[in-house]
CSV table of C-alpha atoms and ligand atoms in Angstrom, one decimal:
chain,number,residue,atom,x,y,z
A,248,UNK,CA,7.1,-1.7,11.6
A,249,UNK,CA,9.6,-4.6,11.9
A,250,UNK,CA,8.5,-7.2,14.3
A,251,UNK,CA,11.2,-9.5,15.9
A,252,UNK,CA,12.4,-11.9,13.3
A,253,UNK,CA,9.8,-14.7,14.1
A,254,UNK,CA,11.8,-17.9,13.5
A,255,UNK,CA,10.5,-20.0,10.6
A,256,UNK,CA,8.5,-17.0,9.2
A,257,UNK,CA,10.2,-17.5,5.8
A,258,UNK,CA,9.3,-21.3,5.8
A,259,UNK,CA,5.6,-20.6,6.6
A,260,UNK,CA,5.6,-18.0,3.8
A,261,UNK,CA,7.3,-20.2,1.2
A,262,UNK,CA,4.6,-22.8,1.8
A,263,UNK,CA,1.6,-20.5,1.7
A,264,UNK,CA,-0.6,-20.6,-1.1
A,265,UNK,CA,-1.8,-17.0,-0.4
A,266,UNK,CA,1.6,-15.8,-1.4
A,267,UNK,CA,2.7,-15.3,-5.0
A,268,UNK,CA,6.2,-16.6,-4.8
A,269,UNK,CA,7.4,-15.6,-8.3
A,270,UNK,CA,5.5,-12.5,-9.1
A,271,UNK,CA,7.6,-11.5,-12.0
A,272,UNK,CA,6.4,-14.4,-13.8
A,273,UNK,CA,2.9,-13.1,-13.3
A,274,UNK,CA,3.6,-9.8,-14.8
A,275,UNK,CA,0.6,-9.0,-17.2
A,276,UNK,CA,-1.3,-12.1,-16.2
A,277,UNK,CA,-2.9,-11.0,-12.8
A,278,UNK,CA,-6.3,-11.7,-14.1
A,279,UNK,CA,-5.4,-15.3,-14.6
A,280,UNK,CA,-4.2,-15.7,-11.1
A,281,UNK,CA,-7.5,-14.5,-9.7
A,282,UNK,CA,-9.5,-16.3,-12.5
A,283,UNK,CA,-11.6,-13.2,-13.1
A,284,UNK,CA,-11.4,-9.7,-14.9
A,285,UNK,CA,-12.1,-7.6,-11.8
A,286,UNK,CA,-10.1,-4.6,-11.1
A,287,UNK,CA,-6.9,-4.9,-9.0
A,288,UNK,CA,-6.2,-2.6,-6.0
A,289,UNK,CA,-3.0,-3.0,-4.2
A,290,UNK,CA,-1.4,-1.7,-0.8
A,291,UNK,CA,2.4,-1.2,-0.7
A,292,UNK,CA,3.6,-1.4,2.9
A,293,UNK,CA,0.7,-3.2,4.0
A,294,UNK,CA,2.0,-4.3,7.5
A,295,UNK,CA,-0.2,-7.0,9.2
A,296,UNK,CA,-2.9,-6.5,6.5
A,297,UNK,CA,-6.0,-5.5,8.4
A,298,UNK,CA,-7.0,-2.7,6.1
A,299,UNK,CA,-6.8,-4.9,3.0
A,300,UNK,CA,-8.5,-7.9,4.7
A,301,UNK,CA,-11.4,-5.6,5.6
A,302,UNK,CA,-11.6,-4.0,2.1
A,303,UNK,CA,-11.4,-7.4,0.4
A,304,UNK,CA,-14.2,-8.8,2.7
A,305,UNK,CA,-16.4,-5.8,1.8
A,306,UNK,CA,-15.6,-5.8,-2.0
A,307,UNK,CA,-15.8,-9.3,-3.3
A,308,UNK,CA,-15.9,-7.8,-7.0
A,309,UNK,CA,-12.3,-6.3,-6.5
A,310,UNK,CA,-9.0,-8.1,-6.4
A,311,UNK,CA,-6.5,-7.0,-3.8
A,312,UNK,CA,-2.8,-7.6,-3.5
A,313,UNK,CA,-0.8,-6.7,-0.3
A,314,UNK,CA,2.9,-5.9,-0.6
A,315,UNK,CA,5.1,-6.1,2.3
A,316,UNK,CA,9.1,-6.1,2.5
A,317,UNK,CA,9.3,-8.1,5.7
A,318,UNK,CA,8.6,-11.8,6.3
A,319,UNK,CA,8.1,-11.4,10.0
A,320,UNK,CA,5.3,-8.8,9.2
A,321,UNK,CA,3.7,-10.9,6.3
A,322,UNK,CA,3.6,-13.8,8.7
A,323,UNK,CA,0.9,-11.8,10.7
A,324,UNK,CA,-1.3,-11.2,7.7
A,325,UNK,CA,-1.1,-14.7,6.8
A,326,UNK,CA,-2.2,-15.9,10.2
A,327,UNK,CA,-5.2,-13.5,9.9
A,328,UNK,CA,-6.1,-15.1,6.6
A,329,UNK,CA,-6.1,-18.6,8.0
A,330,UNK,CA,-8.9,-17.9,10.2
A,331,UNK,CA,-10.8,-15.9,7.5
A,332,UNK,CA,-9.6,-16.8,4.1
A,333,UNK,CA,-10.8,-14.6,1.0
A,334,UNK,CA,-10.5,-15.5,-2.5
A,335,UNK,CA,-9.7,-12.0,-3.7
A,336,UNK,CA,-6.7,-11.1,-1.5
A,337,UNK,CA,-3.1,-12.4,-2.1
A,338,UNK,CA,0.2,-11.1,-0.8
A,339,UNK,CA,3.6,-10.6,-2.3
A,340,UNK,CA,6.8,-10.4,-0.2
A,341,UNK,CA,9.0,-7.8,-1.9
A,342,UNK,CA,10.6,-4.3,-1.8
A,343,UNK,CA,8.3,-1.8,-3.5
A,344,UNK,CA,11.3,-0.6,-5.5
A,345,UNK,CA,10.8,-3.4,-8.0
A,346,UNK,CA,7.0,-3.0,-8.5
A,347,UNK,CA,7.3,-2.4,-12.2
A,348,UNK,CA,8.9,-5.9,-12.6
A,349,UNK,CA,5.8,-7.4,-11.1
A,350,UNK,CA,2.7,-5.2,-12.7
A,351,UNK,CA,2.4,-4.4,-16.4
A,352,UNK,CA,1.2,-1.2,-17.8
A,353,UNK,CA,-2.1,-0.1,-16.5
A,354,UNK,CA,-2.6,-3.3,-14.7
A,355,UNK,CA,-3.4,-1.7,-11.5
A,356,UNK,CA,-6.6,0.4,-10.7
A,357,UNK,CA,-5.7,1.7,-7.3
A,358,UNK,CA,-2.6,2.1,-5.1
A,359,UNK,CA,-2.9,2.5,-1.2
A,360,UNK,CA,-0.2,3.9,0.8
A,361,UNK,CA,-1.0,3.8,4.5
A,362,UNK,CA,1.5,5.0,7.2
A,363,UNK,CA,4.5,4.6,5.0
A,364,UNK,CA,8.0,4.8,6.6
A,365,UNK,CA,9.0,8.4,7.0
A,366,UNK,CA,12.6,8.1,6.3
A,367,UNK,CA,13.4,11.4,7.8
A,368,UNK,CA,16.9,12.1,6.6
A,369,UNK,CA,17.0,14.3,3.5
A,370,UNK,CA,19.5,11.8,1.9
A,371,UNK,CA,16.9,8.9,2.1
A,372,UNK,CA,14.0,11.1,0.5
A,373,UNK,CA,14.1,8.7,-2.6
A,374,UNK,CA,13.0,5.7,-0.2
A,375,UNK,CA,9.7,7.4,0.6
A,376,UNK,CA,7.0,5.7,-0.8
A,377,UNK,CA,5.1,8.8,-2.0
A,378,UNK,CA,8.5,10.4,-3.4
A,379,UNK,CA,8.6,11.5,-7.1
A,380,UNK,CA,10.8,8.3,-7.7
A,381,UNK,CA,8.0,6.1,-6.6
A,382,UNK,CA,5.6,8.3,-8.3
A,383,UNK,CA,7.2,7.6,-11.4
A,384,UNK,CA,7.1,3.9,-10.8
A,385,UNK,CA,3.3,3.9,-10.0
A,386,UNK,CA,2.8,5.9,-13.2
A,387,UNK,CA,4.0,2.9,-15.1
A,388,UNK,CA,1.5,0.4,-13.6
A,389,UNK,CA,-1.5,2.5,-12.9
A,390,UNK,CA,-4.5,2.6,-15.3
A,391,UNK,CA,-4.9,6.2,-17.0
A,392,UNK,CA,-7.8,7.0,-14.8
A,393,UNK,CA,-6.3,5.3,-11.7
A,394,UNK,CA,-5.7,6.9,-8.4
A,395,UNK,CA,-3.5,6.8,-5.3
A,396,UNK,CA,-4.6,7.0,-1.8
A,397,UNK,CA,-2.2,8.1,0.8
A,398,UNK,CA,-2.8,8.3,4.6
A,399,UNK,CA,-0.2,9.2,7.3
A,400,UNK,CA,-0.2,11.0,10.7
A,401,UNK,CA,3.2,12.4,9.8
A,402,UNK,CA,2.5,16.1,8.7
A,403,UNK,CA,6.3,16.4,7.5
A,404,UNK,CA,5.9,13.3,5.3
A,405,UNK,CA,2.5,14.5,4.1
A,406,UNK,CA,3.7,17.9,3.2
A,407,UNK,CA,6.8,16.4,1.5
A,408,UNK,CA,4.3,14.1,-0.5
A,409,UNK,CA,2.3,17.1,-1.5
A,410,UNK,CA,5.4,18.9,-2.8
A,411,UNK,CA,6.4,16.0,-4.9
A,412,UNK,CA,3.2,16.1,-6.9
A,413,UNK,CA,4.1,18.6,-9.4
A,414,UNK,CA,7.4,17.2,-10.1
A,415,UNK,CA,5.9,13.9,-11.1
A,416,UNK,CA,2.8,15.3,-13.0
A,417,UNK,CA,0.2,14.2,-10.4
A,418,UNK,CA,-2.9,16.3,-9.4
A,419,UNK,CA,-4.9,16.4,-6.0
A,420,UNK,CA,-8.4,14.9,-6.4
A,421,UNK,CA,-9.0,15.4,-2.5
A,422,UNK,CA,-6.9,16.3,0.5
A,423,UNK,CA,-7.3,16.8,4.0
A,424,UNK,CA,-5.0,17.3,7.1
A,425,UNK,CA,-7.8,16.0,9.4
A,426,UNK,CA,-9.5,13.0,8.0
A,427,UNK,CA,-11.3,12.2,11.1
A,428,UNK,CA,-13.3,15.6,11.2
A,429,UNK,CA,-13.8,15.5,7.4
A,430,UNK,CA,-17.1,13.9,6.9
A,431,UNK,CA,-16.9,13.5,3.3
A,432,UNK,CA,-13.5,11.9,3.2
A,433,UNK,CA,-14.3,9.6,6.1
A,434,UNK,CA,-17.2,8.1,4.2
A,435,UNK,CA,-16.3,4.4,3.9
A,436,UNK,CA,-13.0,4.9,5.5
A,437,UNK,CA,-11.3,1.7,6.7
A,438,UNK,CA,-8.8,2.2,9.4
A,439,UNK,CA,-5.5,0.7,9.2
A,440,UNK,CA,-3.5,-0.7,12.4
A,441,UNK,CA,-1.4,2.5,12.5
A,442,UNK,CA,-4.3,4.7,12.0
A,443,UNK,CA,-6.1,3.3,15.0
A,444,UNK,CA,-3.1,3.5,17.2
A,445,UNK,CA,-2.2,7.1,16.3
A,446,UNK,CA,-5.7,8.5,16.1
A,447,UNK,CA,-6.5,7.1,19.4
A,448,UNK,CA,-3.6,9.0,20.7
A,449,UNK,CA,-5.3,12.4,19.2
A,450,UNK,CA,-3.1,12.6,16.1
A,451,UNK,CA,-4.8,14.1,13.2
A,452,UNK,CA,-4.7,11.9,10.1
A,453,UNK,CA,-3.7,13.4,6.8
A,454,UNK,CA,-5.0,12.0,3.4
A,455,UNK,CA,-4.6,12.8,-0.2
A,456,UNK,CA,-6.2,11.0,-3.3
A,457,UNK,CA,-4.2,11.9,-6.5
A,458,UNK,CA,-4.4,11.2,-10.3
A,459,UNK,CA,-2.5,12.2,-13.2
B,575,SAM,N1,0.1,0.1,6.2
B,575,SAM,C1,0.1,-0.4,7.7
B,575,SAM,C2,-0.8,0.4,8.6
B,575,SAM,O1,-1.1,1.5,8.2
B,575,SAM,O2,-1.0,-0.2,9.7
B,575,SAM,C3,1.6,-0.5,8.0
B,575,SAM,C4,2.3,0.8,8.2
B,575,SAM,S1,4.0,0.4,8.7
B,575,SAM,C5,4.6,1.9,9.4
B,575,SAM,C6,4.9,0.5,7.2
B,575,SAM,C7,5.1,-0.9,6.6
B,575,SAM,O3,5.7,-0.6,5.2
B,575,SAM,C8,6.2,-2.0,7.1
B,575,SAM,O4,5.5,-3.0,7.5
B,575,SAM,C9,7.3,-2.0,6.3
B,575,SAM,O5,8.0,-3.2,6.4
B,575,SAM,C10,6.6,-1.7,5.0
B,575,SAM,N2,7.5,-1.3,4.0
B,575,SAM,C11,8.2,-0.1,3.9
B,575,SAM,N3,8.8,0.1,2.8
B,575,SAM,C12,8.4,-0.9,2.1
B,575,SAM,C13,8.9,-1.2,0.8
B,575,SAM,N4,9.8,-0.4,0.1
B,575,SAM,N5,8.4,-2.3,0.1
B,575,SAM,C14,7.4,-3.0,0.8
B,575,SAM,N6,7.1,-2.7,2.0
B,575,SAM,C15,7.6,-1.7,2.7
């Protein structure tokens, strides 16, 4: 999802107190930033941030960070926060490739990947957020009992993601190829923007929850 380059989006982001501007400095100190010892959940590739904003509103005892690569997309999340600010939700504009520079060992309790870009060409497999290369990065920042939750309507990407697990030492906790018809996995489900769009077209949504 790359919106048209919205002019001035970088300036707005640079001035926003909701964005952590030098996140590397905060590595290992995220509890100080939020001013509490609550668990930290992150979404990588959050888009316009509806999913995290809903979760943060429902769960004030959890700290959330949304990570997004593009300023023009992050700007949309900031606009939402201006009308309904939440103390437990912050944003970082960065490429997730550098995630281990920003979070310390076991600093994160849960990682959400929602409708990640598929990168369909084989030579780009390493760029897929559920690839073994990314799983190795997540391994470095996630608590021992931490989980990753991944949703997509892209069956090829989901199958790729499942095949990557044994290479990276992860195990399935739950999985479904049709989330919206799986009553147990649907419990408490918060829809993302892409989930709303694709499920309304009748596309089944795949989901896994994994741990080490
Ligand atoms: N998660 C949202 C949803 O489900 O509605 C947005 C999904 S959109 C298809 C994927 C988002 O991930 C885009 O906004 C894109 O810019 C972001 N993204 C892709 N690769 C990324 C990376 N390496 N680091 C950070 N964000 C990334």
